[in-house]
Short mmCIF file of C-alpha atoms in Angstrom, two decimals:
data_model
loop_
_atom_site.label_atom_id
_atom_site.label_comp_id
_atom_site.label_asym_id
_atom_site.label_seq_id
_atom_site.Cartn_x
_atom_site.Cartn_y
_atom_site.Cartn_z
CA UNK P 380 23.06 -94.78 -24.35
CA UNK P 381 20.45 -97.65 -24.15
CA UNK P 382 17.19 -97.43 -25.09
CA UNK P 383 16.16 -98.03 -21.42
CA UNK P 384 18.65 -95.30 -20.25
CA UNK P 385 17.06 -92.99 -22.77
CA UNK P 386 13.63 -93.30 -21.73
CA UNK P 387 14.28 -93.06 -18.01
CA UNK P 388 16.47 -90.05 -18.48
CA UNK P 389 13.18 -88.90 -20.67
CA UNK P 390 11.49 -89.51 -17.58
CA UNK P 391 12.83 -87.75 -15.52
CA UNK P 392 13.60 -84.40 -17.64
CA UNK P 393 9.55 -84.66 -17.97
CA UNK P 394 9.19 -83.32 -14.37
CA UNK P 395 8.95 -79.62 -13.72
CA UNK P 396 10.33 -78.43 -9.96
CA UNK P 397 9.09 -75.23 -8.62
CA UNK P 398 11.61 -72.97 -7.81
CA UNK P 399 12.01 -73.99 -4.55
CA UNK P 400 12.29 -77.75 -5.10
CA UNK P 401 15.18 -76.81 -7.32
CA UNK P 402 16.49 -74.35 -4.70
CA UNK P 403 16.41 -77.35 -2.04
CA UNK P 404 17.84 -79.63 -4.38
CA UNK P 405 20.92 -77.77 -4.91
CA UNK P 406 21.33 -76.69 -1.55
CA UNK P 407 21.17 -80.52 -1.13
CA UNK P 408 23.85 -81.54 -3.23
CA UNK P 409 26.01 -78.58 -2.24
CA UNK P 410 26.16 -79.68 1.20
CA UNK P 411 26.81 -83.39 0.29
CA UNK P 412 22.81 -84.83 0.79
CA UNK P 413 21.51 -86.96 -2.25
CA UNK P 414 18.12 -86.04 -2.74
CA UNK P 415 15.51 -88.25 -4.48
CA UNK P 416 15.33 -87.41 -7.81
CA UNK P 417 12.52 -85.12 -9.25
CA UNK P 418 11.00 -88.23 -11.03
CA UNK P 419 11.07 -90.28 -7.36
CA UNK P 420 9.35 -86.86 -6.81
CA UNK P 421 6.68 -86.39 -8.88
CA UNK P 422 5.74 -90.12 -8.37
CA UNK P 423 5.61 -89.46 -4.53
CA UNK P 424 3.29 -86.44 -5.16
CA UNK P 425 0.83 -88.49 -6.81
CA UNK P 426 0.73 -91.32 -4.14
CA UNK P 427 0.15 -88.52 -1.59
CA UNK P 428 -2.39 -87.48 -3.85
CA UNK P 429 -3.79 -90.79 -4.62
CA UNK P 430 -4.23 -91.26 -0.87
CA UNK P 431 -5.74 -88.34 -0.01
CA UNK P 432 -3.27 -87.76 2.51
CA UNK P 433 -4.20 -86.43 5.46
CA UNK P 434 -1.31 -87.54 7.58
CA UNK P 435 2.29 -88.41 6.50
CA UNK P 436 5.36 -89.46 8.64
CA UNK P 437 9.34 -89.07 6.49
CA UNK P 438 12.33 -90.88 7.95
CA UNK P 439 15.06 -88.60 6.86
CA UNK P 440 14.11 -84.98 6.30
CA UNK P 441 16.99 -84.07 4.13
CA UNK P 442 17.29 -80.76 3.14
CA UNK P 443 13.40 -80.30 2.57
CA UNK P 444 13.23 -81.83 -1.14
CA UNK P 445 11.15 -85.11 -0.50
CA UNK P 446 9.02 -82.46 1.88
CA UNK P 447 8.19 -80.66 -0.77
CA UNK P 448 7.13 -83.03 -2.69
CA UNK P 449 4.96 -84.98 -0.35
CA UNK P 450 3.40 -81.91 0.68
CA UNK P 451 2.79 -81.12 -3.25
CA UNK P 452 0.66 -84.41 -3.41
CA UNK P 453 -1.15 -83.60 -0.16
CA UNK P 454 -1.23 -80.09 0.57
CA UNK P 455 -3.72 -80.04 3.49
CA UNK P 456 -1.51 -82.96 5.01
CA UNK P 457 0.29 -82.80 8.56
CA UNK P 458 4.05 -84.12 7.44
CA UNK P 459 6.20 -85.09 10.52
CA UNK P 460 9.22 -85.81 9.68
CA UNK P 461 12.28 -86.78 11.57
CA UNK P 462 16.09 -86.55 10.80
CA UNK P 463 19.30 -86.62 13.50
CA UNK P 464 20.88 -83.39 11.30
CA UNK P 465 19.29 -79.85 13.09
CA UNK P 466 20.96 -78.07 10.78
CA UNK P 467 19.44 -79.95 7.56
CA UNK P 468 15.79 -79.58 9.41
CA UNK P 469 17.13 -75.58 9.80
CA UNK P 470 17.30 -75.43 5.86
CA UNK P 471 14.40 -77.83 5.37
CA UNK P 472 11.95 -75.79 7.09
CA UNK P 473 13.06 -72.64 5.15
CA UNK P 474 12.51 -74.29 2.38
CA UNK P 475 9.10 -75.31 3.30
CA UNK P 476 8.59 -71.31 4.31
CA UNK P 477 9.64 -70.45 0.67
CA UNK P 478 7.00 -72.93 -0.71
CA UNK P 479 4.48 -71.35 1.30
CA UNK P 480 3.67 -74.10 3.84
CA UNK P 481 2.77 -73.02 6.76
CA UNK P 482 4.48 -73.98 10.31
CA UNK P 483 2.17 -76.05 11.80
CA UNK P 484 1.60 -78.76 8.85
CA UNK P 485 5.09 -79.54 9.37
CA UNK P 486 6.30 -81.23 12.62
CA UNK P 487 10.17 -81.44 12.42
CA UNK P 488 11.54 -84.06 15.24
CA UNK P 489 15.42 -83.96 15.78
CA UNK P 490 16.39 -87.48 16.99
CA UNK P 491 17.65 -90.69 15.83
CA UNK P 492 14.91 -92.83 13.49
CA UNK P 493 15.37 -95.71 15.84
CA UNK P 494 14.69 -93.78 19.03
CA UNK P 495 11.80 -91.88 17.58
CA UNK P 496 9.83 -94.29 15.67
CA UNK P 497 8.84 -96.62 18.73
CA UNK P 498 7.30 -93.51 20.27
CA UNK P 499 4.78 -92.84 17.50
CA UNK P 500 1.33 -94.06 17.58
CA UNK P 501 0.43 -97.17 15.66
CA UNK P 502 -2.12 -97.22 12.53
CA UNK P 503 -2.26 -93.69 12.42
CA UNK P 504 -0.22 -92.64 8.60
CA UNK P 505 -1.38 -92.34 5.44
CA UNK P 506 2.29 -92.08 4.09
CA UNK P 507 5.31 -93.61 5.58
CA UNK P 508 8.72 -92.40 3.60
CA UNK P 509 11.46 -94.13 4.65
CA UNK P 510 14.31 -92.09 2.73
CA UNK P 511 17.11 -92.66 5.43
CA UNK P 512 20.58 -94.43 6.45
CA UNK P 513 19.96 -97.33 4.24
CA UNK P 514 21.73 -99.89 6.64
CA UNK P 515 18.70 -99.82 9.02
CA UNK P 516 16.39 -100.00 6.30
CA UNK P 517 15.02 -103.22 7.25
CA UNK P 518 13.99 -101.89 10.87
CA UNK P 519 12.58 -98.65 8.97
CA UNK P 520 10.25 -100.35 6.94
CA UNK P 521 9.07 -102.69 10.18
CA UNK P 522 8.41 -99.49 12.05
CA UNK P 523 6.72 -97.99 8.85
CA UNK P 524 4.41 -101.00 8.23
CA UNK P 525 3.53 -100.61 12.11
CA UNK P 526 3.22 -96.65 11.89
CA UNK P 527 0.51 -96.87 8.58
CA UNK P 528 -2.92 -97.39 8.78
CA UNK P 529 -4.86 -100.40 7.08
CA UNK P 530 -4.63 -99.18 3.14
CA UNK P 531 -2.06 -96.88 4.04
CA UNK P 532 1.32 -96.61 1.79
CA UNK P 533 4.93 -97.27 2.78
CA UNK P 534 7.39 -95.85 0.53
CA UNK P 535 11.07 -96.64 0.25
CA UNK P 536 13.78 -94.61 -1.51
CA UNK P 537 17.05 -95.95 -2.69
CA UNK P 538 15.64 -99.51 -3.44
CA UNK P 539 17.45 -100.77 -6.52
CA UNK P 540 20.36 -98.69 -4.26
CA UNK P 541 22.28 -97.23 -7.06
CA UNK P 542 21.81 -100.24 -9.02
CA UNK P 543 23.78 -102.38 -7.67
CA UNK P 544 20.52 -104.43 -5.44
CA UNK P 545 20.24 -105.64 -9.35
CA UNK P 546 24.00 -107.19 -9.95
CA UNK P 547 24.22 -110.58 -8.59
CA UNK P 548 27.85 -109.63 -8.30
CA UNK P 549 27.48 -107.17 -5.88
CA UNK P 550 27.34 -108.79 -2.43
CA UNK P 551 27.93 -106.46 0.15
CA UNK P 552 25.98 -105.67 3.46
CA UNK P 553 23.64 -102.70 2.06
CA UNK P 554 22.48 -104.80 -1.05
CA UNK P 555 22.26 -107.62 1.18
CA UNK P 556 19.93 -105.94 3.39
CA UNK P 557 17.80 -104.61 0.29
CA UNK P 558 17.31 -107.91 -1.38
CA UNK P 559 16.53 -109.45 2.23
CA UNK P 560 13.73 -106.86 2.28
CA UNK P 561 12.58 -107.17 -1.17
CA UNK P 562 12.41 -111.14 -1.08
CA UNK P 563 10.38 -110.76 2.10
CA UNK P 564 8.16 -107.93 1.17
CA UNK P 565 7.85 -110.20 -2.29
CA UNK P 566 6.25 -113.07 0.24
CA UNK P 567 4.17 -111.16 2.31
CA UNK P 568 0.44 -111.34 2.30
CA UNK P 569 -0.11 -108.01 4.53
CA UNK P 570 0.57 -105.75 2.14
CA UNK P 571 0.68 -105.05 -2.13
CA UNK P 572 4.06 -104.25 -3.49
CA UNK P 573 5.55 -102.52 -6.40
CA UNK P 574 9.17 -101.31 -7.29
CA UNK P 575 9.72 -98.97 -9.53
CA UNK P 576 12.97 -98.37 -11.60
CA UNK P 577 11.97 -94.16 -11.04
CA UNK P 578 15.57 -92.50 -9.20
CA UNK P 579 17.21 -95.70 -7.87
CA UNK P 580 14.25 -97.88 -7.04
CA UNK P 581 11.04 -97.09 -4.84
CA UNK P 582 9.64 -99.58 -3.11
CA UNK P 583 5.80 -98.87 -2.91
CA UNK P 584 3.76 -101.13 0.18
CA UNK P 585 0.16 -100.75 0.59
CA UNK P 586 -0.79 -102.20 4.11
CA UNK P 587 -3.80 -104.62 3.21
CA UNK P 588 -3.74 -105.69 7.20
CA UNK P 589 -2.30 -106.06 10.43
#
């Protein structure tokens, strides 16, 4: 193992999931549902934090872990997030019940991203996760930038997308569409980027403007 491997796997072993992170997580990967890693986690936590988040929007609820996690950062936060799965949302909000969140500082909205998102108001998010079907990532992040207030924080999951965003010998649609994004995001003066190696790439955008 490579030095780099080493100290990302060190990385991520640092993190310590509650019990119920780690009861999502493999109720996650039992039913077939990657969840971000705990260090994509922990680093989304301290954004939330960061921001003070008082309001937070997630494109993809999952099974509840990235939830968690957000709502770890920013306790007092209203998370709405929206997936087209009921049944994930089902186990999502019992996971949120077994962390002690209560009902109303989670809004769960069953619907397709795409149909949802143009419905939401404008400039009104702290956090934006985008942590969904990565071949409309593009249009996520466009409806994300819209979605988050002036200084507010647009995160993407899956960035580096299993590293193969990375290999110039990987060419196919997906890492097209992620290096499209990342060269454009790159250029852009509305907003201040990072992406971090953490999990499989996160793509962090601050909103500087509209």
């Amino acid at each position: 193992m490579s030095d780099k491997d080493l100290s990302w796997k060190f990385a991520e072993d640092f993190v310590v999931e509650s019990d119920e992170m780690l009861a999502a997580r493999q109720h996650s990967l039992e039913q077939g549902v990657e969840p971000i890693s705990p260090g994509m986690g922990a680093q989304i936590a301290v954004i939330a934090a960061a921001s003070r988040a008082r309001t937070m929007i997630e494109i993809g609820t999952g099974l509840g872990v990235s939830g968690l996690w957000l709502m770890k950062g920013a306790p007092q936060a209203i998370l709405t997030s929206i997936d087209i799965e009921l049944d994930y949302q089902q186990s999502a909000r019992k996971a949120f019940n077994a962390a002690g969140i209560p009902v109303n500082r989670a809004r769960l909205i069953t619907g397709r991203a795409l149909d949802v998102l143009p419905r939401m108001n404008e400039s009104s998010y702290d956090v934006v996760l985008v942590d969904a079907d990565a071949h409309s990532v593009i249009e996520y992040v466009e409806h994300g930038l819209r979605l988050a207030r002036t200084g507010g924080t647009v995160l993407v999951t899956h960035a580096l997308w299993r590293g193969r965003v990375p290999n110039p010998v990987q060419r196919d649609a997906t890492v097209a569409d992620y290096r499209t994004l990342l060269r454009e995001i790159a250029a852009s003066p509305a907003v201040h980027s990072s992406l971090s190696t953490v999990g499989d790439g996160l793509l962090q955008l601050t909103k500087v403007g509209d």
